[in-house]
Short mmCIF file of N, CA and C in Angstrom, two decimals:
data_model
loop_
_atom_site.label_atom_id
_atom_site.label_comp_id
_atom_site.label_asym_id
_atom_site.label_seq_id
_atom_site.Cartn_x
_atom_site.Cartn_y
_atom_site.Cartn_z
N MET O 54 55.05 -212.90 182.15
CA MET O 54 53.59 -212.20 182.35
C MET O 54 54.30 -211.02 183.73
N THR O 55 53.48 -208.89 182.59
CA THR O 55 53.38 -208.12 183.00
C THR O 55 52.83 -208.02 184.59
N ASP O 56 53.61 -206.79 185.13
CA ASP O 56 53.26 -206.46 185.94
C ASP O 56 51.67 -205.33 185.44
N PRO O 57 50.93 -205.01 185.77
CA PRO O 57 49.60 -203.96 185.36
C PRO O 57 50.09 -202.97 186.37
N ALA O 58 51.58 -202.91 187.52
CA ALA O 58 51.52 -201.13 187.97
C ALA O 58 52.46 -200.49 187.33
N VAL O 59 53.26 -201.31 186.31
CA VAL O 59 54.35 -200.29 184.83
C VAL O 59 53.41 -200.09 183.56
N ASP O 60 54.61 -199.11 182.74
CA ASP O 60 53.65 -199.15 181.47
C ASP O 60 54.86 -200.13 180.51
N ALA O 61 54.62 -200.26 179.30
CA ALA O 61 55.69 -200.77 179.26
C ALA O 61 56.91 -199.77 178.49
N ASP O 62 57.20 -199.10 179.15
CA ASP O 62 58.32 -198.65 179.49
C ASP O 62 59.10 -198.68 181.06
N GLY O 63 58.19 -198.34 181.66
CA GLY O 63 59.12 -200.41 183.59
C GLY O 63 58.58 -198.26 183.92
N ALA O 64 58.34 -197.41 183.38
CA ALA O 64 57.13 -196.87 184.81
C ALA O 64 56.22 -196.10 185.50
N PRO O 65 55.99 -196.12 186.42
CA PRO O 65 54.25 -196.10 187.12
C PRO O 65 53.53 -196.30 185.32
N ALA O 66 52.46 -197.04 185.95
CA ALA O 66 51.44 -197.17 185.17
C ALA O 66 50.17 -195.65 186.10
N PRO O 67 50.05 -194.87 185.21
CA PRO O 67 48.97 -194.40 185.98
C PRO O 67 47.70 -194.35 186.08
N GLY O 68 47.40 -194.29 187.82
CA GLY O 68 46.73 -194.69 188.27
C GLY O 68 44.94 -193.37 187.68
N PRO O 69 43.73 -194.35 188.57
CA PRO O 69 42.53 -193.51 187.82
C PRO O 69 43.23 -192.17 187.63
N ALA O 70 41.82 -191.67 186.85
CA ALA O 70 41.98 -189.89 187.80
C ALA O 70 41.09 -189.28 188.86
N VAL O 71 42.26 -188.24 189.71
CA VAL O 71 41.84 -188.05 190.94
C VAL O 71 42.72 -186.35 191.17
N ARG O 72 41.41 -185.57 191.66
CA ARG O 72 40.98 -184.50 191.73
C ARG O 72 41.20 -184.97 193.33
N LEU O 73 42.04 -182.93 193.62
CA LEU O 73 41.79 -182.88 195.11
C LEU O 73 41.39 -181.47 194.66
N VAL O 74 41.07 -181.59 196.23
CA VAL O 74 40.08 -180.24 197.12
C VAL O 74 40.91 -179.14 198.57
N ALA O 75 41.45 -178.55 198.64
CA ALA O 75 41.92 -178.45 199.57
C ALA O 75 41.69 -177.20 199.38
N GLY O 76 40.90 -176.61 201.87
CA GLY O 76 41.16 -175.71 201.59
C GLY O 76 39.97 -175.84 203.13
N THR O 77 39.56 -175.20 204.21
CA THR O 77 38.99 -174.77 204.66
C THR O 77 37.53 -175.28 205.24
N PHE O 78 37.77 -176.78 206.41
CA PHE O 78 36.09 -176.78 206.06
C PHE O 78 35.63 -176.61 207.30
N ALA O 79 35.03 -176.20 207.73
CA ALA O 79 34.39 -175.75 209.44
C ALA O 79 32.97 -176.81 210.38
N ILE O 80 33.89 -178.28 210.53
CA ILE O 80 33.11 -179.48 210.47
C ILE O 80 32.65 -179.15 212.04
N ALA O 81 31.44 -178.86 212.23
CA ALA O 81 31.04 -179.11 213.35
C ALA O 81 30.47 -180.39 214.07
N ASP O 82 29.68 -181.62 213.63
CA ASP O 82 29.60 -182.35 213.07
C ASP O 82 30.39 -183.78 212.73
N LEU O 83 31.36 -183.97 212.89
CA LEU O 83 31.71 -185.05 212.23
C LEU O 83 31.26 -185.94 211.11
N ASP O 84 30.45 -186.55 212.39
CA ASP O 84 29.15 -187.52 211.66
C ASP O 84 28.53 -187.78 210.14
N ALA O 85 28.49 -186.27 210.72
CA ALA O 85 27.11 -185.04 209.50
C ALA O 85 27.83 -185.00 208.62
N PHE O 86 28.99 -184.30 209.06
CA PHE O 86 30.37 -183.73 207.76
C PHE O 86 30.58 -185.25 207.15
N LEU O 87 30.67 -186.17 207.41
CA LEU O 87 31.01 -187.01 206.49
C LEU O 87 29.73 -188.23 206.35
N ALA O 88 28.91 -187.82 206.61
CA ALA O 88 27.93 -188.37 205.97
C ALA O 88 27.00 -188.04 204.71
N ASP O 89 27.79 -186.34 204.40
CA ASP O 89 27.71 -185.77 203.29
C ASP O 89 28.97 -185.81 202.57
N LEU O 90 29.98 -186.53 203.25
CA LEU O 90 31.15 -186.82 201.77
C LEU O 90 30.13 -188.74 201.73
N ASP O 91 29.63 -189.22 201.65
CA ASP O 91 29.26 -190.48 201.69
C ASP O 91 28.17 -189.90 200.21
N GLU O 92 26.45 -188.88 200.99
CA GLU O 92 26.48 -188.35 199.81
C GLU O 92 26.72 -188.18 198.53
N ILE O 93 27.44 -187.38 198.52
CA ILE O 93 29.00 -186.61 197.04
C ILE O 93 28.98 -188.14 196.41
N ALA O 94 29.82 -189.13 197.33
CA ALA O 94 30.84 -190.09 196.93
C ALA O 94 28.62 -191.13 196.16
N ALA O 95 27.76 -191.33 196.69
CA ALA O 95 26.56 -192.12 196.25
C ALA O 95 26.44 -191.08 195.15
N GLU O 96 26.41 -189.95 195.13
CA GLU O 96 25.51 -189.12 193.91
C GLU O 96 26.30 -189.37 192.58
N THR O 97 27.77 -188.90 192.83
CA THR O 97 28.81 -188.65 191.78
C THR O 97 30.48 -189.90 191.29
N GLY O 98 29.47 -190.98 192.27
CA GLY O 98 30.38 -192.07 192.31
C GLY O 98 31.40 -192.67 192.39
N ALA O 99 32.04 -191.15 192.83
CA ALA O 99 32.84 -190.71 193.07
C ALA O 99 33.39 -191.27 193.81
N VAL O 100 34.48 -191.69 194.44
CA VAL O 100 35.44 -192.23 195.75
C VAL O 100 35.94 -190.85 196.88
N VAL O 101 34.90 -190.40 197.54
CA VAL O 101 35.63 -189.95 198.79
C VAL O 101 36.48 -189.54 199.56
N GLN O 102 37.52 -188.78 200.22
CA GLN O 102 37.51 -189.14 201.24
C GLN O 102 38.58 -188.20 201.10
N ALA O 103 37.97 -187.94 203.62
CA ALA O 103 39.34 -186.23 203.28
C ALA O 103 39.84 -187.74 204.32
N PHE O 104 41.10 -186.00 203.91
CA PHE O 104 42.07 -185.78 204.90
C PHE O 104 42.87 -184.29 205.61
N ASP O 105 43.13 -184.99 206.83
CA ASP O 105 43.84 -183.33 207.66
C ASP O 105 45.44 -182.77 207.69
N ALA O 106 44.72 -182.02 206.53
CA ALA O 106 46.13 -181.20 205.72
C ALA O 106 47.01 -181.40 206.55
N ASP O 107 47.27 -181.56 208.41
CA ASP O 107 48.32 -180.70 208.91
C ASP O 107 49.12 -182.58 208.43
N LEU O 108 48.25 -183.20 207.26
CA LEU O 108 48.99 -184.08 208.10
C LEU O 108 50.38 -185.30 206.37
N VAL O 109 49.62 -183.88 205.55
CA VAL O 109 49.66 -184.24 204.14
C VAL O 109 50.80 -183.87 203.37
N VAL O 110 51.23 -184.09 203.11
CA VAL O 110 52.81 -183.28 202.67
C VAL O 110 53.01 -183.03 201.23
N SER O 111 52.01 -183.68 200.21
CA SER O 111 52.31 -182.89 198.78
C SER O 111 51.18 -183.94 198.17
N ALA O 112 50.63 -183.35 197.54
CA ALA O 112 49.48 -183.53 196.29
C ALA O 112 49.64 -185.11 195.09
N THR O 113 51.73 -185.42 195.44
CA THR O 113 52.32 -186.50 194.83
C THR O 113 51.59 -187.80 195.74
N GLN O 114 52.52 -187.77 197.39
CA GLN O 114 51.61 -188.44 197.58
C GLN O 114 50.16 -189.38 198.28
N LEU O 115 48.63 -188.65 197.80
CA LEU O 115 47.90 -189.11 197.78
C LEU O 115 47.57 -189.48 196.31
N ARG O 116 47.44 -188.83 195.51
CA ARG O 116 47.47 -189.34 194.23
C ARG O 116 48.19 -190.59 194.14
N GLU O 117 49.32 -191.02 194.31
CA GLU O 117 50.34 -192.49 194.91
C GLU O 117 49.54 -193.26 195.27
N ALA O 118 48.42 -192.84 196.28
CA ALA O 118 48.03 -193.32 197.54
C ALA O 118 46.69 -194.52 195.99
N ALA O 119 46.51 -193.69 196.01
CA ALA O 119 45.32 -193.46 194.67
C ALA O 119 44.94 -195.04 193.71
N ARG O 120 46.35 -193.79 192.92
CA ARG O 120 47.33 -195.63 192.03
C ARG O 120 47.72 -196.72 192.97
N LEU O 121 48.42 -197.00 193.75
CA LEU O 121 48.38 -198.22 194.94
C LEU O 121 46.91 -198.68 195.25
N ALA O 122 46.67 -198.27 196.59
CA ALA O 122 45.59 -198.26 196.00
C ALA O 122 44.87 -199.28 194.87
N ALA O 123 44.58 -197.73 193.70
CA ALA O 123 43.57 -199.62 192.70
C ALA O 123 43.68 -200.75 192.99
N ARG O 124 45.33 -200.97 192.16
CA ARG O 124 46.32 -201.59 191.92
C ARG O 124 46.28 -203.14 193.24
N ALA O 125 45.78 -202.85 194.09
CA ALA O 125 46.15 -203.85 195.05
C ALA O 125 44.39 -204.22 195.28
N ILE O 126 43.41 -203.10 194.58
CA ILE O 126 42.26 -203.69 194.37
C ILE O 126 42.18 -204.85 193.51
N ALA O 127 42.99 -203.94 191.83
CA ALA O 127 42.67 -204.96 190.89
C ALA O 127 43.51 -206.68 190.84
N ARG O 128 44.63 -206.33 192.08
CA ARG O 128 44.37 -207.48 191.30
C ARG O 128 44.58 -208.34 192.97
N GLY O 129 43.11 -208.27 193.54
CA GLY O 129 42.56 -208.22 194.54
C GLY O 129 43.45 -209.39 196.41
N GLU O 130 44.15 -207.47 196.05
CA GLU O 130 44.58 -207.65 197.01
C GLU O 130 44.77 -206.77 198.09
N ALA O 131 44.13 -206.31 198.51
CA ALA O 131 43.27 -204.99 199.45
C ALA O 131 43.28 -205.55 200.80
N VAL O 132 44.13 -204.54 202.02
CA VAL O 132 43.00 -204.45 202.25
C VAL O 132 41.75 -204.60 202.98
N ALA O 133 40.86 -203.49 202.85
CA ALA O 133 40.02 -202.74 203.30
C ALA O 133 38.86 -203.08 202.59
N ARG O 134 37.45 -203.42 202.58
CA ARG O 134 36.44 -203.35 201.66
C ARG O 134 36.72 -202.57 200.45
N ASP O 135 36.15 -200.96 201.67
CA ASP O 135 36.27 -199.32 200.95
C ASP O 135 37.62 -199.45 199.95
N PRO O 136 37.04 -199.02 199.13
CA PRO O 136 38.60 -198.19 199.06
C PRO O 136 39.21 -196.76 198.85
N GLY O 137 38.11 -195.70 199.98
CA GLY O 137 38.96 -194.52 200.02
C GLY O 137 39.55 -195.64 201.67
N VAL O 138 39.13 -196.48 202.44
CA VAL O 138 39.93 -196.57 203.33
C VAL O 138 41.46 -197.71 202.77
N GLU O 139 41.14 -198.12 202.25
CA GLU O 139 42.39 -198.61 200.92
C GLU O 139 43.32 -197.78 200.78
N ILE O 140 43.50 -196.23 200.18
CA ILE O 140 43.90 -195.13 200.14
C ILE O 140 44.12 -194.81 201.24
N MET O 141 43.52 -194.23 201.90
CA MET O 141 43.62 -194.11 203.15
C MET O 141 45.11 -194.74 204.12
N LEU O 142 44.73 -196.20 203.55
CA LEU O 142 46.43 -197.45 204.43
C LEU O 142 47.03 -197.29 203.83
N TYR O 143 47.07 -196.68 202.18
CA TYR O 143 48.41 -196.48 201.94
C TYR O 143 48.72 -195.02 201.73
N ALA O 144 48.30 -193.81 202.37
CA ALA O 144 48.60 -192.25 202.57
C ALA O 144 49.40 -193.29 203.61
N ALA O 145 48.78 -193.33 205.05
CA ALA O 145 48.94 -193.56 205.85
C ALA O 145 50.60 -194.43 206.35
N GLY O 146 51.25 -195.51 204.71
CA GLY O 146 51.68 -195.82 204.96
C GLY O 146 51.83 -197.35 205.74
N SER O 147 50.66 -197.94 205.99
CA SER O 147 50.34 -198.60 206.64
C SER O 147 49.27 -199.74 206.88
N ARG O 148 49.49 -200.72 207.32
CA ARG O 148 48.14 -201.99 207.31
C ARG O 148 47.16 -201.72 208.25
N GLN O 149 47.55 -200.72 209.10
CA GLN O 149 46.69 -200.95 210.71
C GLN O 149 45.50 -200.10 209.92
N ILE O 150 44.34 -200.40 210.05
CA ILE O 150 43.21 -199.19 209.53
C ILE O 150 43.67 -198.27 210.51
N ASP O 151 43.09 -198.69 212.00
CA ASP O 151 42.58 -197.28 213.50
C ASP O 151 44.26 -196.51 212.89
N ARG O 152 45.23 -197.07 212.45
CA ARG O 152 46.17 -195.91 212.17
C ARG O 152 45.55 -195.23 211.82
N ALA O 153 45.82 -194.94 210.23
CA ALA O 153 45.41 -195.43 208.83
C ALA O 153 44.69 -193.28 208.97
N LEU O 154 43.42 -194.08 210.27
CA LEU O 154 42.56 -193.45 209.91
C LEU O 154 42.68 -191.92 210.98
N LYS O 155 43.43 -192.45 211.51
CA LYS O 155 44.36 -190.65 211.81
C LYS O 155 44.65 -189.95 211.77
N LEU O 156 44.96 -190.17 210.15
CA LEU O 156 45.29 -189.35 208.70
C LEU O 156 44.09 -188.61 208.06
N GLY O 157 42.61 -188.77 208.91
CA GLY O 157 41.34 -188.42 208.50
C GLY O 157 40.37 -187.17 209.41
N VAL O 158 39.66 -186.34 209.32
CA VAL O 158 39.69 -185.19 209.85
C VAL O 158 39.05 -185.01 211.37
N SER O 159 38.21 -184.22 211.43
CA SER O 159 38.23 -183.42 213.13
C SER O 159 37.41 -182.17 212.99
N GLU O 160 36.37 -182.93 213.88
CA GLU O 160 35.62 -181.24 214.43
C GLU O 160 36.49 -180.47 214.16
N GLY O 161 36.11 -179.56 214.27
CA GLY O 161 36.51 -178.21 214.36
C GLY O 161 36.88 -177.60 213.23
N GLU O 162 36.78 -175.61 212.90
CA GLU O 162 37.71 -175.77 211.55
C GLU O 162 39.00 -175.66 211.21
N ARG O 163 39.21 -177.18 210.08
CA ARG O 163 39.82 -177.35 209.78
C ARG O 163 40.37 -177.45 208.48
N SER O 164 41.60 -176.65 208.17
CA SER O 164 42.44 -177.39 206.15
C SER O 164 42.02 -179.19 206.26
N ALA O 165 42.13 -178.83 205.75
CA ALA O 165 42.40 -180.56 205.16
C ALA O 165 41.96 -180.54 203.73
N VAL O 166 41.98 -182.01 203.56
CA VAL O 166 42.25 -181.72 202.10
C VAL O 166 41.54 -183.11 201.23
N VAL O 167 39.97 -183.25 200.46
CA VAL O 167 39.72 -184.29 200.15
C VAL O 167 39.99 -184.60 198.64
N LEU O 168 40.29 -185.77 198.64
CA LEU O 168 40.27 -186.95 197.60
C LEU O 168 39.51 -187.53 196.71
N LEU O 169 39.38 -187.08 195.25
CA LEU O 169 38.29 -187.85 195.02
C LEU O 169 38.64 -188.58 192.97
N THR O 170 38.01 -190.03 193.66
CA THR O 170 39.09 -190.67 192.06
C THR O 170 38.14 -191.12 191.84
N ASP O 171 38.02 -191.49 190.56
CA ASP O 171 37.28 -191.79 189.80
C ASP O 171 38.14 -193.96 189.53
N PHE O 172 36.92 -194.69 190.51
CA PHE O 172 37.90 -195.79 190.17
C PHE O 172 36.76 -197.55 188.68
N GLY O 173 36.19 -196.18 188.86
CA GLY O 173 35.01 -196.58 187.75
C GLY O 173 35.99 -198.07 186.55
N ASP O 174 37.52 -197.56 186.50
CA ASP O 174 37.81 -198.96 185.60
C ASP O 174 38.76 -199.71 186.85
N VAL O 175 38.67 -199.24 187.08
CA VAL O 175 39.97 -200.77 188.13
C VAL O 175 38.48 -201.87 188.42
N SER O 176 39.60 -202.48 188.30
CA SER O 176 38.67 -204.47 187.98
C SER O 176 38.73 -204.98 189.13
N GLY O 177 37.48 -205.28 189.79
CA GLY O 177 37.58 -205.81 191.28
C GLY O 177 36.99 -204.37 192.51
N SER O 178 36.58 -203.65 191.93
CA SER O 178 36.15 -202.49 192.24
C SER O 178 35.00 -202.14 191.95
N ASP O 179 33.95 -203.13 191.95
CA ASP O 179 32.48 -202.89 191.15
C ASP O 179 32.11 -201.63 191.29
N ARG O 180 32.23 -200.76 190.93
CA ARG O 180 32.34 -199.40 190.80
C ARG O 180 31.98 -199.24 189.19
N SER O 181 31.10 -198.16 189.36
CA SER O 181 30.68 -197.46 187.05
C SER O 181 31.54 -196.16 187.69
N ALA O 182 32.01 -195.58 186.67
CA ALA O 182 32.72 -194.06 186.35
C ALA O 182 32.13 -193.41 187.16
N ALA O 183 32.14 -192.17 187.75
CA ALA O 183 32.44 -191.06 188.42
C ALA O 183 31.82 -190.03 187.61
N ASP O 184 31.68 -188.86 187.98
CA ASP O 184 31.27 -187.91 187.51
C ASP O 184 32.57 -186.14 188.41
N LEU O 185 33.84 -185.95 188.44
CA LEU O 185 34.55 -186.02 189.48
C LEU O 185 34.53 -184.13 189.35
N ASP O 186 34.09 -183.07 187.76
CA ASP O 186 33.40 -182.27 188.37
C ASP O 186 32.32 -181.44 189.48
N ALA O 187 31.47 -182.36 189.14
CA ALA O 187 30.37 -182.94 189.93
C ALA O 187 30.77 -183.04 191.59
N ALA O 188 31.22 -183.81 191.78
CA ALA O 188 31.64 -184.08 192.98
C ALA O 188 33.38 -183.40 193.38
N SER O 189 33.73 -182.68 192.52
CA SER O 189 34.43 -181.72 192.98
C SER O 189 34.08 -179.81 194.08
N GLU O 190 33.17 -180.13 191.98
CA GLU O 190 31.71 -178.51 193.06
C GLU O 190 30.56 -178.86 194.02
N ALA O 191 31.04 -179.73 193.86
CA ALA O 191 29.94 -180.36 196.09
C ALA O 191 30.87 -180.16 196.99
N ILE O 192 31.66 -181.41 196.89
CA ILE O 192 33.08 -180.32 197.57
C ILE O 192 33.77 -178.62 198.07
N ARG O 193 34.21 -178.42 197.19
CA ARG O 193 33.79 -177.03 197.73
C ARG O 193 32.65 -176.06 197.99
N ALA O 194 31.39 -176.87 197.69
CA ALA O 194 29.94 -175.70 198.94
C ALA O 194 30.34 -176.15 199.51
N LEU O 195 30.81 -177.29 199.80
CA LEU O 195 31.43 -177.78 201.69
C LEU O 195 32.25 -177.10 202.72
N ALA O 196 32.46 -176.35 201.89
CA ALA O 196 34.82 -175.97 202.51
C ALA O 196 33.90 -174.83 202.97
N VAL O 197 34.90 -173.74 203.70
CA VAL O 197 34.51 -172.27 203.75
C VAL O 197 35.39 -172.08 202.46
N ASP O 198 36.26 -172.54 202.84
CA ASP O 198 37.64 -171.76 201.68
C ASP O 198 38.90 -172.71 200.78
N SER O 199 38.41 -172.70 199.40
CA SER O 199 39.16 -174.17 199.29
C SER O 199 39.67 -173.97 197.87
N ALA O 200 40.98 -174.53 197.14
CA ALA O 200 41.12 -174.71 195.85
C ALA O 200 41.27 -176.05 195.77
N ASP O 201 41.14 -176.00 194.14
CA ASP O 201 40.76 -176.76 193.64
C ASP O 201 41.64 -177.56 193.25
N ASP O 202 41.72 -179.13 192.72
CA ASP O 202 43.49 -179.78 192.72
C ASP O 202 44.14 -178.66 192.45
N PRO O 203 45.08 -178.76 193.18
CA PRO O 203 46.22 -178.39 193.17
C PRO O 203 47.61 -178.01 191.89
N ASP O 204 48.14 -177.89 191.11
CA ASP O 204 49.15 -177.89 190.70
C ASP O 204 50.29 -178.22 191.34
N GLY O 205 50.39 -178.83 190.55
CA GLY O 205 52.07 -180.34 190.84
C GLY O 205 51.90 -181.35 192.41
N ASP O 206 52.81 -180.02 193.03
CA ASP O 206 53.16 -181.07 193.84
C ASP O 206 51.94 -180.64 195.82
N ALA O 207 52.28 -178.68 195.01
CA ALA O 207 51.94 -178.32 196.39
C ALA O 207 50.33 -178.79 196.52
N ILE O 208 49.75 -179.03 197.39
CA ILE O 208 48.51 -178.16 197.66
C ILE O 208 47.31 -177.18 198.57
N GLY O 209 48.39 -176.65 198.24
CA GLY O 209 48.02 -175.08 198.68
C GLY O 209 47.30 -174.94 200.09
N VAL O 210 47.61 -176.30 201.17
CA VAL O 210 48.05 -175.62 202.69
C VAL O 210 48.89 -176.53 202.89
N GLY O 211 50.13 -175.82 203.77
CA GLY O 211 50.57 -176.16 204.85
C GLY O 211 50.22 -177.24 205.92
N PHE O 212 51.43 -178.46 205.78
CA PHE O 212 51.41 -179.39 206.74
C PHE O 212 52.52 -178.86 208.25
N ASP O 213 52.15 -179.53 207.82
CA ASP O 213 52.95 -180.05 210.14
C ASP O 213 53.81 -180.61 210.03
N GLU O 214 55.03 -180.09 210.40
CA GLU O 214 56.48 -180.90 210.47
C GLU O 214 56.43 -181.61 211.79
N THR O 215 56.01 -181.55 212.85
CA THR O 215 55.88 -181.70 214.47
C THR O 215 54.70 -182.91 214.26
N ARG O 216 53.82 -182.80 213.72
CA ARG O 216 52.93 -184.11 213.10
C ARG O 216 53.10 -185.11 212.12
N VAL O 217 53.11 -184.28 211.32
CA VAL O 217 53.67 -185.66 210.32
C VAL O 217 55.01 -186.30 210.79
N ARG O 218 56.14 -185.71 211.38
CA ARG O 218 57.36 -186.65 211.88
C ARG O 218 56.64 -187.46 213.01
N GLU O 219 55.54 -186.93 214.14
CA GLU O 219 55.45 -187.92 214.35
C GLU O 219 54.39 -189.34 213.97
N PHE O 220 54.07 -189.18 213.08
CA PHE O 220 52.76 -190.01 212.89
C PHE O 220 53.30 -190.66 211.81
N TYR O 221 54.13 -189.96 210.87
CA TYR O 221 54.71 -191.58 210.40
C TYR O 221 56.09 -191.81 211.14
N GLY O 222 56.37 -191.59 212.57
CA GLY O 222 58.12 -192.22 213.34
C GLY O 222 59.66 -191.33 212.64
N VAL O 223 59.60 -189.95 211.46
CA VAL O 223 60.65 -190.21 210.76
C VAL O 223 61.53 -189.28 212.16
N THR O 224 62.72 -189.99 212.51
CA THR O 224 63.49 -189.20 213.32
C THR O 224 64.28 -188.34 213.09
N ASP O 225 64.83 -187.64 213.55
CA ASP O 225 66.28 -186.51 212.77
C ASP O 225 67.45 -187.70 212.49
N ARG O 226 67.57 -188.87 212.92
CA ARG O 226 68.76 -189.51 212.62
C ARG O 226 68.43 -189.83 211.30
N GLU O 227 67.69 -190.29 211.11
CA GLU O 227 66.38 -190.29 209.88
C GLU O 227 66.46 -189.18 208.17
N LEU O 228 66.08 -188.50 209.25
CA LEU O 228 66.34 -186.57 208.32
C LEU O 228 68.33 -186.93 207.30
N ALA O 229 68.53 -186.89 208.31
CA ALA O 229 70.03 -186.44 208.69
C ALA O 229 70.57 -187.55 207.49
N ALA O 230 70.52 -188.53 207.57
CA ALA O 230 70.09 -189.72 206.75
C ALA O 230 70.49 -189.56 205.19
N THR O 231 69.44 -188.86 205.24
CA THR O 231 68.53 -188.64 203.07
C THR O 231 69.19 -187.21 202.17
N ASN O 232 68.86 -187.48 201.20
CA ASN O 232 69.11 -186.77 200.60
C ASN O 232 68.52 -186.24 200.63
N GLY O 233 67.51 -186.59 201.02
CA GLY O 233 65.57 -186.14 200.62
C GLY O 233 65.27 -184.95 202.05
N ASP O 234 63.84 -184.41 201.85
CA ASP O 234 63.00 -183.89 203.00
C ASP O 234 62.43 -184.92 203.57
N LEU O 235 61.38 -184.12 204.38
CA LEU O 235 60.50 -185.22 205.28
C LEU O 235 59.48 -185.01 203.99
N ALA O 236 58.54 -184.79 202.92
CA ALA O 236 57.88 -185.26 201.98
C ALA O 236 58.16 -186.53 201.57
N ASP O 237 59.96 -186.48 200.89
CA ASP O 237 60.01 -187.15 200.42
C ASP O 237 59.92 -188.44 201.53
N LEU O 238 60.42 -188.39 202.95
CA LEU O 238 60.47 -189.78 203.13
C LEU O 238 58.94 -190.70 203.89
N VAL O 239 58.28 -189.08 203.82
CA VAL O 239 56.80 -189.50 203.92
C VAL O 239 56.36 -190.47 201.55
N ARG O 240 56.57 -189.69 201.05
CA ARG O 240 56.47 -190.71 200.08
C ARG O 240 57.31 -192.34 199.60
N GLU O 241 57.98 -192.13 200.78
CA GLU O 241 58.65 -193.65 200.31
C GLU O 241 58.53 -194.31 201.28
N ARG O 242 57.09 -194.04 202.66
CA ARG O 242 56.25 -194.46 203.41
C ARG O 242 54.95 -195.35 202.23
N VAL O 243 55.01 -194.45 201.49
CA VAL O 243 53.36 -194.41 200.49
C VAL O 243 53.83 -195.86 200.04
N ALA O 244 55.44 -195.89 199.10
CA ALA O 244 55.45 -196.12 198.15
C ALA O 244 55.71 -197.66 198.45
N LEU O 245 56.02 -197.46 200.12
CA LEU O 245 56.78 -199.44 200.57
C LEU O 245 56.73 -200.42 200.57
N LEU O 246 55.09 -199.92 200.96
CA LEU O 246 53.16 -200.79 202.27
C LEU O 246 53.60 -201.29 201.68
N ASP O 247 53.67 -202.26 199.75
CA ASP O 247 53.80 -203.06 199.03
C ASP O 247 54.93 -204.00 199.58
N VAL O 248 56.17 -203.40 199.69
CA VAL O 248 57.18 -203.93 200.28
C VAL O 248 56.94 -205.27 201.90
N GLU O 249 56.05 -204.12 202.12
CA GLU O 249 55.77 -205.24 202.98
C GLU O 249 55.35 -205.56 203.39
N LYS O 250 54.22 -205.50 202.25
CA LYS O 250 53.21 -207.20 202.15
C LYS O 250 53.39 -207.75 202.87
#
């Protein structure tokens, strides 16, 4: 039996199409903002999830979280019923929904990264194909300023090292013991969530 998470060469299989919109959002009412995101998701078919940019170390972190969430859903192993929440669980490297939700946005003028993804081809997701162009345009319209789908690993807004270390429990000792940096350790926690199941 082949692993649907790897391609014929043993490399990670490509996940669903993902777009990221990073920028500043003026969130006067969190419930209203989340309702706007839900409306965009309903109109475009996209899975839409907003993250506090201070806690996102790279675009790779979010893209990998979407890929692993899609795989969990396809395998019938998802913890959350909502694909956006499943993505957040992977991004947090945690199986605790309350903890993962702390990666989300809050009220005020905030830097955020909004992930848009198409789960239309993900078996078990019961979703139709998404219009990521329309979803991206609608998210940019909500932003004070934004950059669409950053190139490479950078997301266009910096993360807060202190908050990231606290959220992910990264110690000085752990950082000193690795050849990587903080972003590498966070991406490792995203990838290792499957091992913890």
